[in-house]
């Protein structure tokens, strides 16, 4: 860590601020995760806070509310550069200045162009000491998806599948329940709880009739998205019940809109200009999604990877052999003609979920 010795004292406090920020994981989109700590003039803890969701008070404001008048000549430690613009809430920089703080310790610069560096400049102009880059890598890590959306205009994509040891996602007759055990399926529900949307294709809806919720692991169920070319969807799908969670039907120019007359009116409809997965993700970003989960079949999964809409893979491998020459594979043909041209994965993380192996990789 390239910090002067006299600045390393802020590291434990920044770690605590990161812990606070993570308490709201999965509920702040389109905003980032932010945690804040306020110390009095003698270095004692007088306030803590974290951002709980868009439209709610920012972490700095929550921490200052706890600190009260004791914040005068004190220090605030915050994981993200304080905002300096009027959004759903007032700018945090003005609140910090008004509180009479002496010092602001920041983990990372906000990548949002409305803020980026401007918040820091405003604080310095007002005479506050600003220390930057304390646990920068860790602070950026908890907001990887937010940073990706700001820089690329679309959410971070995770592709998940479950397969047997011989790489099959089902039998030749289509039977696929259940390849993995309860702990692995519970892990999927946990992943969903941290995502803003879950995407499946029409084939998955027809074959599996999925619910696509976190099973109560989150107060904010992800948006359930059906990406269909034809709109040939079953009339009695569980996904049409929007009292459980919101549902969005996205479709391209080939979609037969007349088929909507046979479906309940609850789901939102989104007509796209193409069947390109990236167009769908740009639309979801505009709806405030930082992170989405692909739980689709081989055709859509392959298209999503080819369109650079997948940044992370989560693969569950069950200790089973399904066999079958024509049995299902998680992906279609990419058209590679040499091993050197294939996708190389990195940063693997292995875990055991009951009897099943969980493998997370970056694409």
Short mmCIF file of C-alpha atoms in Angstrom, two decimals:
data_model
loop_
_atom_site.label_atom_id
_atom_site.label_comp_id
_atom_site.label_asym_id
_atom_site.label_seq_id
_atom_site.Cartn_x
_atom_site.Cartn_y
_atom_site.Cartn_z
CA UNK A 1 0.00 0.00 0.00
CA UNK A 2 1.63 3.23 -1.17
CA UNK A 3 0.52 5.44 1.69
CA UNK A 4 2.71 7.63 3.89
CA UNK A 5 3.16 6.22 7.39
CA UNK A 6 1.04 8.97 8.93
CA UNK A 7 -1.87 8.05 6.64
CA UNK A 8 -1.90 4.33 7.39
CA UNK A 9 -3.83 5.04 10.58
CA UNK A 10 -6.93 5.42 8.40
CA UNK A 11 -6.78 1.87 7.02
CA UNK A 12 -8.70 0.13 9.87
CA UNK A 13 -11.40 2.77 9.73
CA UNK A 14 -11.71 2.39 5.97
CA UNK A 15 -12.09 -1.36 6.41
CA UNK A 16 -14.98 -0.68 8.77
CA UNK A 17 -16.52 1.73 6.24
CA UNK A 18 -16.31 -1.01 3.57
CA UNK A 19 -18.05 -3.44 5.93
CA UNK A 20 -20.83 -0.92 6.43
CA UNK A 21 -21.19 -0.34 2.68
CA UNK A 22 -21.63 -4.07 2.04
CA UNK A 23 -24.63 -4.20 4.38
CA UNK A 24 -26.69 -2.78 1.51
CA UNK A 25 -25.33 -5.07 -1.22
CA UNK A 26 -27.99 -5.69 -3.84
CA UNK A 27 -30.25 -2.78 -2.86
CA UNK A 28 -28.55 0.46 -3.93
CA UNK A 29 -28.66 0.35 -7.74
CA UNK A 30 -28.26 2.46 -9.75
CA UNK A 31 -26.19 4.00 -6.96
CA UNK A 32 -22.94 2.55 -5.61
CA UNK A 33 -22.25 0.94 -2.26
CA UNK A 34 -20.92 3.54 0.18
CA UNK A 35 -19.97 3.44 3.86
CA UNK A 36 -18.79 6.27 6.11
CA UNK A 37 -17.20 6.74 9.56
CA UNK A 38 -16.98 10.00 11.54
CA UNK A 39 -14.29 10.55 14.18
CA UNK A 40 -14.16 13.48 16.62
CA UNK A 41 -11.18 15.81 16.95
CA UNK A 42 -9.42 13.36 19.26
CA UNK A 43 -9.95 10.35 16.94
CA UNK A 44 -12.89 8.75 18.74
CA UNK A 45 -15.74 7.12 16.83
CA UNK A 46 -18.89 9.26 16.90
CA UNK A 47 -20.84 8.25 13.82
CA UNK A 48 -21.36 5.49 11.25
CA UNK A 49 -23.55 5.21 8.20
CA UNK A 50 -24.12 3.53 4.87
CA UNK A 51 -26.24 4.21 1.81
CA UNK A 52 -29.32 1.97 1.80
CA UNK A 53 -30.84 2.76 -1.59
CA UNK A 54 -31.53 5.32 -4.30
CA UNK A 55 -33.40 8.31 -2.88
CA UNK A 56 -32.31 7.54 0.68
CA UNK A 57 -29.72 9.50 2.63
CA UNK A 58 -26.12 9.00 1.55
CA UNK A 59 -23.62 7.32 3.86
CA UNK A 60 -21.98 10.61 4.85
CA UNK A 61 -25.30 12.13 5.89
CA UNK A 62 -26.21 9.07 7.98
CA UNK A 63 -22.85 9.17 9.75
CA UNK A 64 -23.01 12.93 10.36
CA UNK A 65 -26.52 12.59 11.81
CA UNK A 66 -25.12 10.23 14.45
CA UNK A 67 -22.13 12.46 15.14
CA UNK A 68 -24.10 15.69 15.57
CA UNK A 69 -22.13 18.72 16.83
CA UNK A 70 -19.21 16.51 17.82
CA UNK A 71 -18.11 16.37 14.18
CA UNK A 72 -16.56 19.86 14.39
CA UNK A 73 -12.81 19.60 13.64
CA UNK A 74 -13.30 15.88 13.16
CA UNK A 75 -12.57 13.44 10.33
CA UNK A 76 -14.90 11.55 8.03
CA UNK A 77 -13.71 8.36 6.36
CA UNK A 78 -15.78 7.45 3.29
CA UNK A 79 -15.33 4.71 0.71
CA UNK A 80 -16.34 6.92 -2.26
CA UNK A 81 -15.72 10.55 -3.18
CA UNK A 82 -18.61 12.66 -1.79
CA UNK A 83 -21.04 13.87 -4.43
CA UNK A 84 -21.17 17.54 -5.39
CA UNK A 85 -24.33 17.62 -7.51
CA UNK A 86 -28.04 17.74 -6.82
CA UNK A 87 -29.62 14.38 -7.52
CA UNK A 88 -32.42 12.68 -5.60
CA UNK A 89 -30.62 14.04 -2.53
CA UNK A 90 -28.58 17.24 -1.94
CA UNK A 91 -24.79 17.29 -2.51
CA UNK A 92 -22.83 15.67 0.31
CA UNK A 93 -19.88 18.03 -0.08
CA UNK A 94 -21.95 20.93 1.26
CA UNK A 95 -23.06 18.88 4.27
CA UNK A 96 -19.44 18.00 5.09
CA UNK A 97 -18.38 21.64 4.85
CA UNK A 98 -21.31 22.78 6.99
CA UNK A 99 -20.51 20.15 9.64
CA UNK A 100 -17.18 21.84 10.34
CA UNK A 101 -15.03 18.82 9.61
CA UNK A 102 -11.29 19.21 9.41
CA UNK A 103 -10.43 16.22 7.23
CA UNK A 104 -11.98 13.89 4.65
CA UNK A 105 -10.40 10.49 3.95
CA UNK A 106 -11.57 8.95 0.66
CA UNK A 107 -11.18 5.42 -0.67
CA UNK A 108 -11.83 5.95 -4.37
CA UNK A 109 -12.70 8.71 -6.82
CA UNK A 110 -16.28 8.53 -8.12
CA UNK A 111 -16.24 7.47 -11.82
CA UNK A 112 -19.53 9.30 -12.43
CA UNK A 113 -18.56 12.29 -14.64
CA UNK A 114 -20.93 14.51 -12.64
CA UNK A 115 -18.70 14.00 -9.62
CA UNK A 116 -15.33 12.60 -10.69
CA UNK A 117 -12.73 14.80 -8.98
CA UNK A 118 -15.17 17.69 -8.59
CA UNK A 119 -16.26 16.64 -5.12
CA UNK A 120 -12.65 16.50 -3.97
CA UNK A 121 -11.93 19.89 -5.53
CA UNK A 122 -14.93 21.45 -3.77
CA UNK A 123 -13.76 20.15 -0.38
CA UNK A 124 -10.22 21.41 -0.91
CA UNK A 125 -11.49 24.82 -2.00
CA UNK A 126 -13.32 25.06 1.31
CA UNK A 127 -10.15 24.41 3.29
CA UNK A 128 -10.68 20.77 4.24
CA UNK A 129 -7.74 18.40 4.21
CA UNK A 130 -8.42 15.59 1.74
CA UNK A 131 -6.60 12.25 1.80
CA UNK A 132 -7.24 10.03 -1.21
CA UNK A 133 -6.67 6.40 -2.15
CA UNK A 134 -6.92 4.64 1.22
CA UNK A 135 -7.76 1.00 0.37
CA UNK A 136 -8.54 2.17 -3.16
CA UNK A 137 -8.44 -1.33 -4.66
CA UNK A 138 -10.83 -2.74 -2.04
CA UNK A 139 -13.22 0.20 -2.42
CA UNK A 140 -13.25 -0.24 -6.18
CA UNK A 141 -13.76 -3.98 -5.72
CA UNK A 142 -17.06 -3.63 -3.86
CA UNK A 143 -18.31 -1.30 -6.62
CA UNK A 144 -16.99 -3.24 -9.59
CA UNK A 145 -20.43 -3.46 -11.19
CA UNK A 146 -21.26 0.23 -10.64
CA UNK A 147 -17.93 1.29 -12.16
CA UNK A 148 -18.49 -1.03 -15.13
CA UNK A 149 -21.94 0.44 -15.86
CA UNK A 150 -20.71 4.03 -15.63
CA UNK A 151 -17.82 3.33 -18.01
CA UNK A 152 -19.59 1.02 -20.47
CA UNK A 153 -23.23 2.08 -20.37
CA UNK A 154 -24.49 -1.42 -19.55
CA UNK A 155 -24.63 -3.60 -16.44
CA UNK A 156 -22.06 -6.19 -15.36
CA UNK A 157 -23.20 -9.58 -16.67
CA UNK A 158 -22.96 -12.89 -14.82
CA UNK A 159 -23.72 -16.14 -16.65
CA UNK A 160 -24.68 -19.08 -14.48
CA UNK A 161 -25.25 -22.72 -15.30
CA UNK A 162 -25.27 -26.08 -13.52
CA UNK A 163 -23.84 -29.16 -15.19
CA UNK A 164 -22.69 -32.71 -14.61
CA UNK A 165 -19.03 -33.71 -14.42
CA UNK A 166 -19.17 -34.61 -18.12
CA UNK A 167 -20.44 -31.14 -19.06
CA UNK A 168 -24.15 -31.83 -19.55
CA UNK A 169 -26.99 -29.54 -18.42
CA UNK A 170 -29.65 -32.19 -19.01
CA UNK A 171 -30.49 -35.55 -20.50
CA UNK A 172 -31.27 -36.03 -24.21
CA UNK A 173 -34.98 -36.07 -23.30
CA UNK A 174 -34.66 -32.60 -21.74
CA UNK A 175 -34.82 -33.69 -18.10
CA UNK A 176 -32.57 -31.42 -16.00
CA UNK A 177 -34.05 -31.26 -12.49
CA UNK A 178 -32.12 -31.49 -10.36
CA UNK A 179 -28.50 -31.81 -11.48
CA UNK A 180 -27.18 -30.04 -8.37
CA UNK A 181 -28.22 -30.37 -4.74
CA UNK A 182 -30.01 -28.02 -2.36
CA UNK A 183 -26.89 -26.10 -1.17
CA UNK A 184 -25.95 -25.21 -4.76
CA UNK A 185 -29.50 -24.10 -5.57
CA UNK A 186 -29.56 -22.06 -2.38
CA UNK A 187 -26.35 -20.38 -3.55
CA UNK A 188 -28.09 -19.41 -6.81
CA UNK A 189 -30.87 -17.76 -4.81
CA UNK A 190 -28.22 -15.80 -2.92
CA UNK A 191 -26.62 -14.65 -6.19
CA UNK A 192 -30.03 -13.54 -7.50
CA UNK A 193 -30.58 -11.53 -4.32
CA UNK A 194 -27.52 -9.42 -5.18
CA UNK A 195 -28.53 -8.83 -8.82
CA UNK A 196 -30.86 -6.21 -10.27
CA UNK A 197 -32.27 -8.42 -13.03
CA UNK A 198 -32.35 -12.08 -14.06
CA UNK A 199 -32.58 -12.86 -17.78
CA UNK A 200 -33.92 -16.00 -19.46
CA UNK A 201 -34.98 -16.82 -22.99
CA UNK A 202 -38.39 -17.95 -24.15
CA UNK A 203 -37.17 -21.55 -24.38
CA UNK A 204 -36.34 -21.61 -20.68
CA UNK A 205 -39.81 -20.29 -19.82
CA UNK A 206 -41.45 -22.96 -21.98
CA UNK A 207 -39.30 -25.82 -20.69
CA UNK A 208 -38.84 -25.00 -16.99
CA UNK A 209 -41.56 -22.48 -15.99
CA UNK A 210 -39.06 -20.82 -13.58
CA UNK A 211 -39.89 -18.48 -10.69
CA UNK A 212 -36.55 -16.58 -10.79
CA UNK A 213 -36.74 -15.04 -7.33
CA UNK A 214 -34.27 -15.00 -4.44
CA UNK A 215 -36.73 -17.07 -2.38
CA UNK A 216 -36.94 -14.32 0.21
CA UNK A 217 -33.20 -13.69 0.55
CA UNK A 218 -33.70 -10.08 -0.50
CA UNK A 219 -36.33 -7.43 0.15
CA UNK A 220 -35.81 -6.28 -3.43
CA UNK A 221 -36.50 -9.14 -5.80
CA UNK A 222 -34.63 -8.81 -9.11
CA UNK A 223 -36.47 -7.77 -12.24
CA UNK A 224 -37.32 -10.96 -14.15
CA UNK A 225 -36.57 -10.49 -17.84
CA UNK A 226 -37.74 -12.75 -20.66
CA UNK A 227 -35.79 -12.11 -23.86
CA UNK A 228 -37.89 -13.64 -26.64
CA UNK A 229 -37.61 -13.54 -30.42
CA UNK A 230 -41.05 -14.87 -31.30
CA UNK A 231 -43.14 -14.04 -28.19
CA UNK A 232 -44.44 -17.61 -28.35
CA UNK A 233 -44.74 -17.85 -24.57
CA UNK A 234 -46.94 -20.09 -22.37
CA UNK A 235 -50.13 -18.50 -21.08
CA UNK A 236 -49.79 -19.95 -17.58
CA UNK A 237 -46.14 -19.13 -16.72
CA UNK A 238 -45.38 -18.33 -13.08
CA UNK A 239 -43.53 -15.23 -14.27
CA UNK A 240 -46.82 -13.53 -15.18
CA UNK A 241 -47.61 -13.12 -11.46
CA UNK A 242 -46.07 -9.69 -10.90
CA UNK A 243 -47.22 -9.55 -7.27
CA UNK A 244 -44.23 -11.76 -6.45
CA UNK A 245 -41.72 -9.76 -8.49
CA UNK A 246 -41.71 -7.51 -11.55
CA UNK A 247 -41.48 -9.10 -14.99
CA UNK A 248 -40.29 -7.57 -18.24
CA UNK A 249 -40.82 -9.11 -21.68
CA UNK A 250 -38.15 -7.89 -24.10
CA UNK A 251 -38.40 -8.73 -27.79
CA UNK A 252 -36.91 -7.81 -31.14
CA UNK A 253 -38.44 -6.91 -34.52
CA UNK A 254 -39.55 -10.51 -35.19
CA UNK A 255 -41.81 -10.60 -32.13
CA UNK A 256 -45.49 -11.19 -32.88
CA UNK A 257 -47.13 -8.56 -30.66
CA UNK A 258 -50.56 -10.06 -31.35
CA UNK A 259 -49.58 -12.87 -28.95
CA UNK A 260 -49.70 -10.40 -26.05
CA UNK A 261 -53.51 -10.66 -26.17
CA UNK A 262 -53.19 -14.21 -24.83
CA UNK A 263 -50.98 -13.16 -21.91
CA UNK A 264 -51.80 -11.35 -18.64
CA UNK A 265 -51.37 -7.58 -18.68
CA UNK A 266 -49.03 -7.43 -15.64
CA UNK A 267 -45.57 -7.74 -17.25
CA UNK A 268 -43.90 -4.69 -18.74
CA UNK A 269 -43.11 -4.84 -22.46
CA UNK A 270 -39.92 -3.61 -24.10
CA UNK A 271 -39.59 -3.61 -27.88
CA UNK A 272 -36.01 -3.61 -29.14
CA UNK A 273 -34.67 -2.76 -32.57
CA UNK A 274 -32.60 -5.95 -32.76
CA UNK A 275 -32.13 -9.32 -31.07
CA UNK A 276 -28.67 -8.25 -29.90
CA UNK A 277 -28.24 -8.94 -26.15
CA UNK A 278 -26.19 -5.75 -25.79
CA UNK A 279 -29.20 -3.61 -26.79
CA UNK A 280 -31.18 -5.24 -24.02
CA UNK A 281 -28.43 -4.51 -21.49
CA UNK A 282 -28.17 -0.86 -22.52
CA UNK A 283 -31.92 -0.61 -21.87
CA UNK A 284 -31.57 -2.29 -18.47
CA UNK A 285 -28.77 0.11 -17.53
CA UNK A 286 -31.17 2.99 -18.21
CA UNK A 287 -33.57 1.29 -15.81
CA UNK A 288 -30.89 1.46 -13.11
CA UNK A 289 -29.37 -2.02 -13.29
CA UNK A 290 -25.74 -2.34 -12.20
CA UNK A 291 -25.57 -6.14 -12.26
CA UNK A 292 -27.61 -8.77 -14.11
CA UNK A 293 -27.69 -12.56 -14.10
CA UNK A 294 -28.07 -14.66 -17.25
CA UNK A 295 -29.88 -17.94 -16.43
CA UNK A 296 -30.61 -18.88 -20.00
CA UNK A 297 -30.19 -21.78 -22.39
CA UNK A 298 -27.24 -22.50 -24.69
CA UNK A 299 -28.33 -20.33 -27.63
CA UNK A 300 -28.87 -17.11 -25.67
CA UNK A 301 -25.85 -17.81 -23.41
CA UNK A 302 -23.61 -18.11 -26.45
CA UNK A 303 -25.02 -14.93 -28.00
CA UNK A 304 -24.51 -13.06 -24.71
CA UNK A 305 -20.85 -14.09 -24.54
CA UNK A 306 -20.23 -13.19 -28.17
CA UNK A 307 -21.81 -9.76 -27.61
CA UNK A 308 -19.49 -9.12 -24.63
CA UNK A 309 -22.49 -9.11 -22.29
CA UNK A 310 -20.90 -11.61 -19.88
CA UNK A 311 -18.03 -10.57 -17.62
CA UNK A 312 -18.26 -13.37 -15.05
CA UNK A 313 -19.18 -17.06 -15.03
CA UNK A 314 -20.63 -18.99 -12.12
CA UNK A 315 -20.61 -22.71 -12.87
CA UNK A 316 -21.89 -25.44 -10.59
CA UNK A 317 -20.47 -28.90 -11.27
CA UNK A 318 -22.27 -31.93 -9.83
CA UNK A 319 -20.44 -35.25 -9.26
CA UNK A 320 -22.71 -37.00 -11.77
CA UNK A 321 -22.29 -38.49 -15.24
CA UNK A 322 -25.26 -37.94 -17.56
CA UNK A 323 -23.73 -39.16 -20.81
CA UNK A 324 -25.63 -39.28 -24.09
CA UNK A 325 -24.10 -38.36 -27.42
CA UNK A 326 -26.85 -35.83 -28.10
CA UNK A 327 -27.19 -34.66 -24.50
CA UNK A 328 -27.36 -30.93 -23.80
CA UNK A 329 -24.34 -28.66 -23.47
CA UNK A 330 -24.38 -25.28 -21.67
CA UNK A 331 -23.15 -23.44 -24.79
CA UNK A 332 -23.53 -23.62 -28.56
CA UNK A 333 -20.71 -23.61 -31.10
CA UNK A 334 -18.57 -20.45 -31.15
CA UNK A 335 -17.02 -21.42 -34.45
CA UNK A 336 -13.46 -21.62 -33.14
CA UNK A 337 -10.98 -23.38 -35.41
CA UNK A 338 -7.99 -23.42 -33.06
CA UNK A 339 -7.44 -23.72 -29.31
CA UNK A 340 -5.52 -20.43 -29.35
CA UNK A 341 -8.61 -18.53 -30.48
CA UNK A 342 -10.84 -19.74 -27.62
CA UNK A 343 -11.98 -17.70 -24.63
CA UNK A 344 -9.44 -17.66 -21.80
CA UNK A 345 -10.86 -17.37 -18.28
CA UNK A 346 -9.13 -15.89 -15.28
CA UNK A 347 -9.35 -15.23 -11.56
CA UNK A 348 -10.97 -18.52 -10.64
CA UNK A 349 -12.54 -19.09 -7.22
CA UNK A 350 -13.55 -22.57 -6.13
CA UNK A 351 -15.95 -23.49 -3.35
CA UNK A 352 -17.91 -26.54 -2.27
CA UNK A 353 -21.70 -26.33 -2.01
CA UNK A 354 -22.75 -29.61 -0.45
CA UNK A 355 -21.54 -32.27 -2.87
CA UNK A 356 -21.33 -29.81 -5.78
CA UNK A 357 -18.43 -27.65 -6.87
CA UNK A 358 -19.00 -23.91 -7.36
CA UNK A 359 -16.58 -22.21 -9.73
CA UNK A 360 -16.48 -18.43 -10.33
CA UNK A 361 -14.37 -17.05 -13.16
CA UNK A 362 -13.90 -13.78 -15.02
CA UNK A 363 -14.28 -13.86 -18.77
#
